[in-house]
PDB file of N, CA and C in Angstrom:
ATOM      1  N   MET T   1     -19.427 -27.610   8.337  1.00  0.00           N
ATOM      2  CA  MET T   1     -20.434 -26.765   7.532  1.00  0.00           C
ATOM      3  C   MET T   1     -20.819 -27.257   6.279  1.00  0.00           C
ATOM      4  N   SER T   2     -21.958 -27.089   6.046  1.00  0.00           N
ATOM      5  CA  SER T   2     -22.574 -27.841   4.908  1.00  0.00           C
ATOM      6  C   SER T   2     -22.063 -26.883   3.532  1.00  0.00           C
ATOM      7  N   GLY T   3     -22.383 -27.743   2.481  1.00  0.00           N
ATOM      8  CA  GLY T   3     -21.912 -27.371   1.232  1.00  0.00           C
ATOM      9  C   GLY T   3     -22.612 -25.855   0.582  1.00  0.00           C
ATOM     10  N   GLU T   4     -23.596 -25.748   0.928  1.00  0.00           N
ATOM     11  CA  GLU T   4     -24.366 -24.441   0.857  1.00  0.00           C
ATOM     12  C   GLU T   4     -23.930 -23.345   1.618  1.00  0.00           C
ATOM     13  N   LEU T   5     -23.776 -23.522   3.023  1.00  0.00           N
ATOM     14  CA  LEU T   5     -23.263 -22.744   3.815  1.00  0.00           C
ATOM     15  C   LEU T   5     -21.950 -22.138   3.291  1.00  0.00           C
ATOM     16  N   ASP T   6     -21.052 -23.383   3.000  1.00  0.00           N
ATOM     17  CA  ASP T   6     -19.482 -22.939   2.569  1.00  0.00           C
ATOM     18  C   ASP T   6     -19.733 -21.868   1.284  1.00  0.00           C
ATOM     19  N   LYS T   7     -20.685 -22.247   0.331  1.00  0.00           N
ATOM     20  CA  LYS T   7     -21.118 -21.256  -0.853  1.00  0.00           C
ATOM     21  C   LYS T   7     -21.209 -19.950  -0.467  1.00  0.00           C
ATOM     22  N   ILE T   8     -22.209 -19.773   0.384  1.00  0.00           N
ATOM     23  CA  ILE T   8     -22.624 -18.535   0.833  1.00  0.00           C
ATOM     24  C   ILE T   8     -21.520 -17.737   1.606  1.00  0.00           C
ATOM     25  N   SER T   9     -20.865 -18.248   2.620  1.00  0.00           N
ATOM     26  CA  SER T   9     -19.696 -17.630   3.412  1.00  0.00           C
ATOM     27  C   SER T   9     -18.699 -17.464   2.277  1.00  0.00           C
ATOM     28  N   GLY T  10     -18.384 -18.083   1.438  1.00  0.00           N
ATOM     29  CA  GLY T  10     -17.230 -17.792   0.483  1.00  0.00           C
ATOM     30  C   GLY T  10     -17.747 -16.716  -0.416  1.00  0.00           C
ATOM     31  N   LYS T  11     -18.805 -16.743  -0.965  1.00  0.00           N
ATOM     32  CA  LYS T  11     -19.104 -15.378  -1.761  1.00  0.00           C
ATOM     33  C   LYS T  11     -19.095 -14.211  -0.804  1.00  0.00           C
ATOM     34  N   VAL T  12     -19.546 -14.289   0.317  1.00  0.00           N
ATOM     35  CA  VAL T  12     -19.533 -13.186   1.448  1.00  0.00           C
ATOM     36  C   VAL T  12     -17.912 -12.706   1.186  1.00  0.00           C
ATOM     37  N   LYS T  13     -17.086 -13.643   1.469  1.00  0.00           N
ATOM     38  CA  LYS T  13     -15.644 -13.439   1.803  1.00  0.00           C
ATOM     39  C   LYS T  13     -14.983 -12.666   0.151  1.00  0.00           C
ATOM     40  N   GLU T  14     -15.426 -13.265  -0.964  1.00  0.00           N
ATOM     41  CA  GLU T  14     -15.279 -13.019  -2.250  1.00  0.00           C
ATOM     42  C   GLU T  14     -15.365 -11.580  -2.399  1.00  0.00           C
ATOM     43  N   VAL T  15     -16.655 -11.229  -2.152  1.00  0.00           N
ATOM     44  CA  VAL T  15     -17.168  -9.481  -2.302  1.00  0.00           C
ATOM     45  C   VAL T  15     -16.185  -8.793  -1.493  1.00  0.00           C
ATOM     46  N   ALA T  16     -16.443  -9.141  -0.244  1.00  0.00           N
ATOM     47  CA  ALA T  16     -15.699  -8.429   0.988  1.00  0.00           C
ATOM     48  C   ALA T  16     -14.234  -8.159   0.215  1.00  0.00           C
ATOM     49  N   GLY T  17     -13.736  -9.107   0.114  1.00  0.00           N
ATOM     50  CA  GLY T  17     -12.350  -8.899  -0.499  1.00  0.00           C
ATOM     51  C   GLY T  17     -12.228  -8.203  -1.720  1.00  0.00           C
ATOM     52  N   ASP T  18     -12.945  -8.290  -2.455  1.00  0.00           N
ATOM     53  CA  ASP T  18     -12.995  -7.494  -3.815  1.00  0.00           C
ATOM     54  C   ASP T  18     -13.192  -5.751  -3.514  1.00  0.00           C
ATOM     55  N   VAL T  19     -14.179  -5.758  -2.702  1.00  0.00           N
ATOM     56  CA  VAL T  19     -14.270  -4.489  -2.243  1.00  0.00           C
ATOM     57  C   VAL T  19     -13.465  -3.663  -1.515  1.00  0.00           C
ATOM     58  N   SER T  20     -12.784  -4.491  -0.972  1.00  0.00           N
ATOM     59  CA  SER T  20     -11.761  -3.761   0.244  1.00  0.00           C
ATOM     60  C   SER T  20     -10.304  -4.036  -0.330  1.00  0.00           C
ATOM     61  N   SER T  21     -10.408  -4.542  -1.798  1.00  0.00           N
ATOM     62  CA  SER T  21      -9.137  -4.847  -2.236  1.00  0.00           C
ATOM     63  C   SER T  21      -8.102  -5.717  -1.842  1.00  0.00           C
ATOM     64  N   ASN T  22      -8.881  -6.735  -1.008  1.00  0.00           N
ATOM     65  CA  ASN T  22      -7.832  -7.625  -0.078  1.00  0.00           C
ATOM     66  C   ASN T  22      -8.130  -8.959  -0.996  1.00  0.00           C
ATOM     67  N   THR T  23      -6.865  -9.104  -1.612  1.00  0.00           N
ATOM     68  CA  THR T  23      -6.761 -10.267  -2.529  1.00  0.00           C
ATOM     69  C   THR T  23      -6.597 -11.547  -1.572  1.00  0.00           C
ATOM     70  N   LYS T  24      -6.112 -11.536  -0.706  1.00  0.00           N
ATOM     71  CA  LYS T  24      -6.220 -12.759   0.011  1.00  0.00           C
ATOM     72  C   LYS T  24      -7.659 -13.269   0.467  1.00  0.00           C
ATOM     73  N   LEU T  25      -8.432 -12.471   0.951  1.00  0.00           N
ATOM     74  CA  LEU T  25      -9.658 -12.459   1.387  1.00  0.00           C
ATOM     75  C   LEU T  25     -10.589 -12.995   0.104  1.00  0.00           C
ATOM     76  N   GLU T  26     -10.311 -12.363  -0.939  1.00  0.00           N
ATOM     77  CA  GLU T  26     -11.124 -12.379  -2.209  1.00  0.00           C
ATOM     78  C   GLU T  26     -10.799 -14.243  -2.599  1.00  0.00           C
ATOM     79  N   ALA T  27      -9.491 -14.408  -2.287  1.00  0.00           N
ATOM     80  CA  ALA T  27      -9.156 -15.689  -2.734  1.00  0.00           C
ATOM     81  C   ALA T  27      -9.750 -16.913  -1.793  1.00  0.00           C
ATOM     82  N   GLU T  28      -9.435 -16.618  -0.835  1.00  0.00           N
ATOM     83  CA  GLU T  28     -10.088 -17.605   0.502  1.00  0.00           C
ATOM     84  C   GLU T  28     -11.564 -17.813  -0.021  1.00  0.00           C
ATOM     85  N   GLY T  29     -12.453 -16.747  -0.141  1.00  0.00           N
ATOM     86  CA  GLY T  29     -13.818 -16.643  -0.645  1.00  0.00           C
ATOM     87  C   GLY T  29     -13.806 -17.734  -1.766  1.00  0.00           C
ATOM     88  N   LEU T  30     -13.086 -17.646  -2.951  1.00  0.00           N
ATOM     89  CA  LEU T  30     -13.562 -18.412  -4.173  1.00  0.00           C
ATOM     90  C   LEU T  30     -12.897 -19.868  -3.669  1.00  0.00           C
ATOM     91  N   VAL T  31     -12.114 -20.024  -2.844  1.00  0.00           N
ATOM     92  CA  VAL T  31     -11.598 -21.452  -2.551  1.00  0.00           C
ATOM     93  C   VAL T  31     -12.866 -21.943  -1.430  1.00  0.00           C
ATOM     94  N   GLN T  32     -13.425 -21.094  -0.737  1.00  0.00           N
ATOM     95  CA  GLN T  32     -14.438 -21.527   0.171  1.00  0.00           C
ATOM     96  C   GLN T  32     -15.848 -21.784  -0.766  1.00  0.00           C
ATOM     97  N   GLN T  33     -15.940 -21.523  -1.689  1.00  0.00           N
ATOM     98  CA  GLN T  33     -16.958 -21.692  -2.428  1.00  0.00           C
ATOM     99  C   GLN T  33     -16.689 -23.029  -3.024  1.00  0.00           C
ATOM    100  N   GLY T  34     -15.568 -23.046  -3.677  1.00  0.00           N
ATOM    101  CA  GLY T  34     -14.956 -24.421  -4.425  1.00  0.00           C
ATOM    102  C   GLY T  34     -15.298 -25.777  -3.220  1.00  0.00           C
ATOM    103  N   VAL T  35     -15.353 -25.264  -1.764  1.00  0.00           N
ATOM    104  CA  VAL T  35     -15.009 -26.445  -1.080  1.00  0.00           C
ATOM    105  C   VAL T  35     -16.530 -26.902  -1.052  1.00  0.00           C
ATOM    106  N   GLY T  36     -17.590 -25.911  -0.976  1.00  0.00           N
ATOM    107  CA  GLY T  36     -18.883 -26.156  -0.861  1.00  0.00           C
ATOM    108  C   GLY T  36     -19.604 -26.736  -1.899  1.00  0.00           C
ATOM    109  N   LYS T  37     -18.999 -26.546  -3.295  1.00  0.00           N
ATOM    110  CA  LYS T  37     -19.433 -27.255  -4.250  1.00  0.00           C
ATOM    111  C   LYS T  37     -19.027 -28.777  -4.320  1.00  0.00           C
ATOM    112  N   VAL T  38     -17.405 -28.785  -3.649  1.00  0.00           N
ATOM    113  CA  VAL T  38     -17.438 -30.218  -3.726  1.00  0.00           C
ATOM    114  C   VAL T  38     -18.021 -31.117  -2.693  1.00  0.00           C
ATOM    115  N   LYS T  39     -18.548 -30.330  -1.686  1.00  0.00           N
ATOM    116  CA  LYS T  39     -19.177 -31.079  -0.499  1.00  0.00           C
ATOM    117  C   LYS T  39     -20.458 -31.353  -0.924  1.00  0.00           C
ATOM    118  N   GLU T  40     -21.264 -30.517  -1.652  1.00  0.00           N
ATOM    119  CA  GLU T  40     -22.585 -30.781  -2.419  1.00  0.00           C
ATOM    120  C   GLU T  40     -22.487 -32.118  -3.253  1.00  0.00           C
ATOM    121  N   ALA T  41     -21.572 -31.825  -4.160  1.00  0.00           N
ATOM    122  CA  ALA T  41     -21.048 -33.027  -5.099  1.00  0.00           C
ATOM    123  C   ALA T  41     -20.867 -34.386  -4.465  1.00  0.00           C
ATOM    124  N   ALA T  42     -20.082 -34.348  -3.364  1.00  0.00           N
ATOM    125  CA  ALA T  42     -19.915 -35.618  -2.461  1.00  0.00           C
ATOM    126  C   ALA T  42     -21.460 -36.068  -1.718  1.00  0.00           C
ATOM    127  N   SER T  43     -22.001 -35.144  -1.124  1.00  0.00           N
ATOM    128  CA  SER T  43     -23.315 -35.609  -0.647  1.00  0.00           C
ATOM    129  C   SER T  43     -24.312 -36.214  -1.497  1.00  0.00           C
ATOM    130  N   ASP T  44     -24.257 -35.602  -2.811  1.00  0.00           N
ATOM    131  CA  ASP T  44     -25.218 -35.986  -4.016  1.00  0.00           C
ATOM    132  C   ASP T  44     -24.713 -37.365  -4.033  1.00  0.00           C
ATOM    133  N   ILE T  45     -23.271 -37.542  -4.238  1.00  0.00           N
ATOM    134  CA  ILE T  45     -22.936 -39.121  -4.805  1.00  0.00           C
ATOM    135  C   ILE T  45     -23.076 -39.846  -3.652  1.00  0.00           C
ATOM    136  N   GLU T  46     -22.951 -39.535  -2.510  1.00  0.00           N
ATOM    137  CA  GLU T  46     -23.382 -40.463  -1.157  1.00  0.00           C
ATOM    138  C   GLU T  46     -24.641 -40.723  -1.366  1.00  0.00           C
ATOM    139  N   SER T  47     -25.873 -39.966  -1.444  1.00  0.00           N
ATOM    140  CA  SER T  47     -26.785 -40.156  -1.557  1.00  0.00           C
ATOM    141  C   SER T  47     -27.191 -41.082  -2.546  1.00  0.00           C
ATOM    142  N   LYS T  48     -26.625 -40.764  -3.966  1.00  0.00           N
ATOM    143  CA  LYS T  48     -27.065 -41.806  -5.144  1.00  0.00           C
ATOM    144  C   LYS T  48     -26.434 -43.153  -4.929  1.00  0.00           C
ATOM    145  N   ALA T  49     -25.057 -43.409  -4.204  1.00  0.00           N
ATOM    146  CA  ALA T  49     -24.677 -44.578  -3.913  1.00  0.00           C
ATOM    147  C   ALA T  49     -25.653 -45.396  -3.027  1.00  0.00           C
ATOM    148  N   SER T  50     -26.046 -44.582  -1.879  1.00  0.00           N
ATOM    149  CA  SER T  50     -27.000 -45.404  -0.905  1.00  0.00           C
ATOM    150  C   SER T  50     -28.251 -45.812  -1.633  1.00  0.00           C
ATOM    151  N   ASP T  51     -28.671 -45.269  -2.373  1.00  0.00           N
ATOM    152  CA  ASP T  51     -30.060 -45.408  -3.135  1.00  0.00           C
ATOM    153  C   ASP T  51     -29.502 -46.620  -3.986  1.00  0.00           C
ATOM    154  N   THR T  52     -28.632 -46.887  -4.813  1.00  0.00           N
ATOM    155  CA  THR T  52     -28.420 -47.967  -5.504  1.00  0.00           C
ATOM    156  C   THR T  52     -27.998 -49.087  -4.786  1.00  0.00           C
ATOM    157  N   LEU T  53     -27.319 -48.773  -3.417  1.00  0.00           N
ATOM    158  CA  LEU T  53     -27.135 -49.873  -2.776  1.00  0.00           C
ATOM    159  C   LEU T  53     -28.666 -50.653  -2.384  1.00  0.00           C
ATOM    160  N   GLU T  54     -29.486 -49.670  -1.994  1.00  0.00           N
ATOM    161  CA  GLU T  54     -30.732 -50.177  -1.319  1.00  0.00           C
ATOM    162  C   GLU T  54     -31.407 -51.236  -2.330  1.00  0.00           C
ATOM    163  N   GLU T  55     -31.653 -50.401  -3.591  1.00  0.00           N
ATOM    164  CA  GLU T  55     -31.904 -50.963  -4.968  1.00  0.00           C
ATOM    165  C   GLU T  55     -31.594 -52.397  -5.304  1.00  0.00           C
ATOM    166  N   GLY T  56     -30.117 -52.461  -5.159  1.00  0.00           N
ATOM    167  CA  GLY T  56     -29.251 -53.771  -5.218  1.00  0.00           C
ATOM    168  C   GLY T  56     -29.673 -54.829  -4.124  1.00  0.00           C
ATOM    169  N   LYS T  57     -29.933 -54.327  -2.868  1.00  0.00           N
ATOM    170  CA  LYS T  57     -30.016 -55.182  -1.898  1.00  0.00           C
ATOM    171  C   LYS T  57     -31.487 -55.695  -1.991  1.00  0.00           C
ATOM    172  N   ALA T  58     -32.530 -54.888  -2.615  1.00  0.00           N
ATOM    173  CA  ALA T  58     -33.958 -55.466  -2.657  1.00  0.00           C
ATOM    174  C   ALA T  58     -33.806 -56.184  -3.949  1.00  0.00           C
ATOM    175  N   LYS T  59     -33.149 -56.008  -5.052  1.00  0.00           N
ATOM    176  CA  LYS T  59     -32.895 -56.905  -6.127  1.00  0.00           C
ATOM    177  C   LYS T  59     -32.429 -58.275  -5.623  1.00  0.00           C
ATOM    178  N   GLY T  60     -31.394 -58.119  -4.699  1.00  0.00           N
ATOM    179  CA  GLY T  60     -30.673 -59.338  -4.275  1.00  0.00           C
ATOM    180  C   GLY T  60     -31.606 -60.285  -3.629  1.00  0.00           C
ATOM    181  N   SER T  61     -32.241 -59.616  -2.910  1.00  0.00           N
ATOM    182  CA  SER T  61     -33.133 -60.617  -2.064  1.00  0.00           C
ATOM    183  C   SER T  61     -34.323 -61.192  -2.819  1.00  0.00           C
ATOM    184  N   GLN T  62     -34.886 -60.374  -3.853  1.00  0.00           N
ATOM    185  CA  GLN T  62     -35.933 -60.885  -4.741  1.00  0.00           C
ATOM    186  C   GLN T  62     -35.220 -61.908  -5.604  1.00  0.00           C
ATOM    187  N   LEU T  63     -34.028 -62.010  -5.978  1.00  0.00           N
ATOM    188  CA  LEU T  63     -33.371 -63.099  -6.650  1.00  0.00           C
ATOM    189  C   LEU T  63     -32.982 -64.295  -5.772  1.00  0.00           C
ATOM    190  N   PHE T  64     -32.703 -64.212  -4.611  1.00  0.00           N
ATOM    191  CA  PHE T  64     -32.403 -65.200  -3.800  1.00  0.00           C
ATOM    192  C   PHE T  64     -33.763 -65.682  -3.609  1.00  0.00           C
ATOM    193  N   GLU T  65     -34.908 -65.332  -3.172  1.00  0.00           N
ATOM    194  CA  GLU T  65     -36.036 -65.888  -3.187  1.00  0.00           C
ATOM    195  C   GLU T  65     -36.491 -66.670  -4.269  1.00  0.00           C
ATOM    196  N   GLU T  66     -36.545 -66.038  -5.373  1.00  0.00           N
ATOM    197  CA  GLU T  66     -36.727 -66.956  -6.800  1.00  0.00           C
ATOM    198  C   GLU T  66     -35.772 -68.279  -6.771  1.00  0.00           C
ATOM    199  N   ALA T  67     -34.437 -68.128  -6.543  1.00  0.00           N
ATOM    200  CA  ALA T  67     -33.547 -69.343  -6.472  1.00  0.00           C
ATOM    201  C   ALA T  67     -33.979 -70.061  -5.575  1.00  0.00           C
ATOM    202  N   LYS T  68     -34.379 -69.786  -4.294  1.00  0.00           N
ATOM    203  CA  LYS T  68     -34.875 -70.951  -3.480  1.00  0.00           C
ATOM    204  C   LYS T  68     -35.869 -71.526  -3.795  1.00  0.00           C
ATOM    205  N   GLU T  69     -36.825 -70.666  -4.161  1.00  0.00           N
ATOM    206  CA  GLU T  69     -38.014 -71.703  -4.618  1.00  0.00           C
ATOM    207  C   GLU T  69     -37.827 -72.249  -5.879  1.00  0.00           C
ATOM    208  N   LYS T  70     -37.134 -72.249  -6.815  1.00  0.00           N
ATOM    209  CA  LYS T  70     -36.617 -72.988  -7.930  1.00  0.00           C
ATOM    210  C   LYS T  70     -35.995 -74.305  -7.448  1.00  0.00           C
ATOM    211  N   ALA T  71     -34.893 -73.956  -6.550  1.00  0.00           N
ATOM    212  CA  ALA T  71     -34.208 -75.050  -5.899  1.00  0.00           C
ATOM    213  C   ALA T  71     -35.034 -76.109  -5.144  1.00  0.00           C
ATOM    214  N   THR T  72     -36.062 -75.268  -4.398  1.00  0.00           N
ATOM    215  CA  THR T  72     -37.144 -76.149  -3.936  1.00  0.00           C
ATOM    216  C   THR T  72     -37.801 -77.193  -4.826  1.00  0.00           C
ATOM    217  N   ALA T  73     -38.053 -76.489  -5.686  1.00  0.00           N
ATOM    218  CA  ALA T  73     -39.039 -77.301  -7.023  1.00  0.00           C
ATOM    219  C   ALA T  73     -38.154 -78.389  -7.400  1.00  0.00           C
ATOM    220  N   LEU T  74     -37.097 -78.031  -7.795  1.00  0.00           N
ATOM    221  CA  LEU T  74     -36.369 -79.135  -8.358  1.00  0.00           C
ATOM    222  C   LEU T  74     -35.943 -80.267  -7.210  1.00  0.00           C
ATOM    223  N   ALA T  75     -35.412 -79.623  -6.181  1.00  0.00           N
ATOM    224  CA  ALA T  75     -35.217 -81.067  -5.403  1.00  0.00           C
ATOM    225  C   ALA T  75     -36.361 -81.834  -5.105  1.00  0.00           C
ATOM    226  N   ASP T  76     -37.851 -81.144  -5.038  1.00  0.00           N
ATOM    227  CA  ASP T  76     -38.889 -82.043  -4.737  1.00  0.00           C
ATOM    228  C   ASP T  76     -39.267 -82.837  -6.088  1.00  0.00           C
ATOM    229  N   GLU T  77     -38.687 -82.675  -7.273  1.00  0.00           N
ATOM    230  CA  GLU T  77     -39.121 -83.014  -8.432  1.00  0.00           C
ATOM    231  C   GLU T  77     -38.223 -84.321  -8.052  1.00  0.00           C
ATOM    232  N   ALA T  78     -36.765 -84.106  -8.081  1.00  0.00           N
ATOM    233  CA  ALA T  78     -35.726 -85.113  -8.228  1.00  0.00           C
ATOM    234  C   ALA T  78     -36.161 -86.034  -7.008  1.00  0.00           C
ATOM    235  N   LYS T  79     -36.585 -85.787  -5.792  1.00  0.00           N
ATOM    236  CA  LYS T  79     -36.989 -86.664  -4.746  1.00  0.00           C
ATOM    237  C   LYS T  79     -38.369 -87.684  -5.375  1.00  0.00           C
ATOM    238  N   GLU T  80     -39.194 -87.093  -6.228  1.00  0.00           N
ATOM    239  CA  GLU T  80     -40.356 -87.641  -6.611  1.00  0.00           C
ATOM    240  C   GLU T  80     -39.611 -88.674  -7.709  1.00  0.00           C
ATOM    241  N   LYS T  81     -38.847 -88.253  -8.519  1.00  0.00           N
ATOM    242  CA  LYS T  81     -38.136 -89.195  -9.745  1.00  0.00           C
ATOM    243  C   LYS T  81     -37.221 -90.441  -8.682  1.00  0.00           C
ATOM    244  N   ALA T  82     -36.789 -90.067  -7.661  1.00  0.00           N
ATOM    245  CA  ALA T  82     -35.842 -90.882  -7.139  1.00  0.00           C
ATOM    246  C   ALA T  82     -36.825 -92.004  -6.508  1.00  0.00           C
ATOM    247  N   GLU T  83     -38.022 -91.799  -6.124  1.00  0.00           N
ATOM    248  CA  GLU T  83     -38.850 -92.383  -5.208  1.00  0.00           C
ATOM    249  C   GLU T  83     -39.317 -93.407  -6.130  1.00  0.00           C
ATOM    250  N   GLY T  84     -39.630 -92.843  -7.519  1.00  0.00           N
ATOM    251  CA  GLY T  84     -40.623 -93.535  -8.308  1.00  0.00           C
ATOM    252  C   GLY T  84     -39.553 -94.647  -9.182  1.00  0.00           C
ATOM    253  N   LEU T  85     -38.207 -94.404  -9.008  1.00  0.00           N
ATOM    254  CA  LEU T  85     -37.194 -95.420  -9.227  1.00  0.00           C
ATOM    255  C   LEU T  85     -37.050 -96.490  -8.390  1.00  0.00           C
ATOM    256  N   ILE T  86     -36.929 -96.039  -7.258  1.00  0.00           N
ATOM    257  CA  ILE T  86     -36.778 -97.228  -5.918  1.00  0.00           C
ATOM    258  C   ILE T  86     -38.294 -98.207  -6.036  1.00  0.00           C
ATOM    259  N   ASN T  87     -39.080 -97.362  -6.165  1.00  0.00           N
ATOM    260  CA  ASN T  87     -40.602 -98.274  -6.455  1.00  0.00           C
ATOM    261  C   ASN T  87     -40.486 -99.312  -7.498  1.00  0.00           C
ATOM    262  N   ASP T  88     -40.027 -98.953  -8.714  1.00  0.00           N
ATOM    263  CA  ASP T  88     -39.770 -99.724  -9.935  1.00  0.00           C
ATOM    264  C   ASP T  88     -38.832-100.694  -9.486  1.00  0.00           C
ATOM    265  N   ILE T  89     -37.707-100.476  -8.897  1.00  0.00           N
ATOM    266  CA  ILE T  89     -36.528-101.574  -8.728  1.00  0.00           C
ATOM    267  C   ILE T  89     -37.253-102.494  -7.517  1.00  0.00           C
ATOM    268  N   LYS T  90     -38.113-101.984  -6.786  1.00  0.00           N
ATOM    269  CA  LYS T  90     -38.482-102.973  -5.438  1.00  0.00           C
ATOM    270  C   LYS T  90     -39.783-103.916  -6.226  1.00  0.00           C
ATOM    271  N   SER T  91     -40.513-103.444  -7.254  1.00  0.00           N
ATOM    272  CA  SER T  91     -41.567-103.970  -7.909  1.00  0.00           C
ATOM    273  C   SER T  91     -40.843-105.325  -8.607  1.00  0.00           C
ATOM    274  N   LYS T  92     -39.373-105.229  -8.862  1.00  0.00           N
ATOM    275  CA  LYS T  92     -38.839-106.109  -9.771  1.00  0.00           C
ATOM    276  C   LYS T  92     -38.463-107.303  -9.094  1.00  0.00           C
ATOM    277  N   PHE T  93     -38.507-106.949  -7.867  1.00  0.00           N
ATOM    278  CA  PHE T  93     -37.741-108.152  -6.678  1.00  0.00           C
ATOM    279  C   PHE T  93     -39.256-108.607  -6.112  1.00  0.00           C
TER     280      PHE T  93
END
């Protein structure tokens, strides 16, 4: 049962219990309304957590690509320097 449905059902029980002086039914209604509120809060938290996770994945992918590009550029630069040093050494012999 969804949170909203629990809240509505609980309110109906609460009112029915109040009208009929059935304190047990009234209490059940209050508890069911509370359960509905908790379900809605949990659903909101789950949704926000999922959104945050997706944002984190996207940011992580972006950072990975940036790091990969920088690493490739540094590797290319190091290769060029090494080749230059090798050529300098070769020219001395």
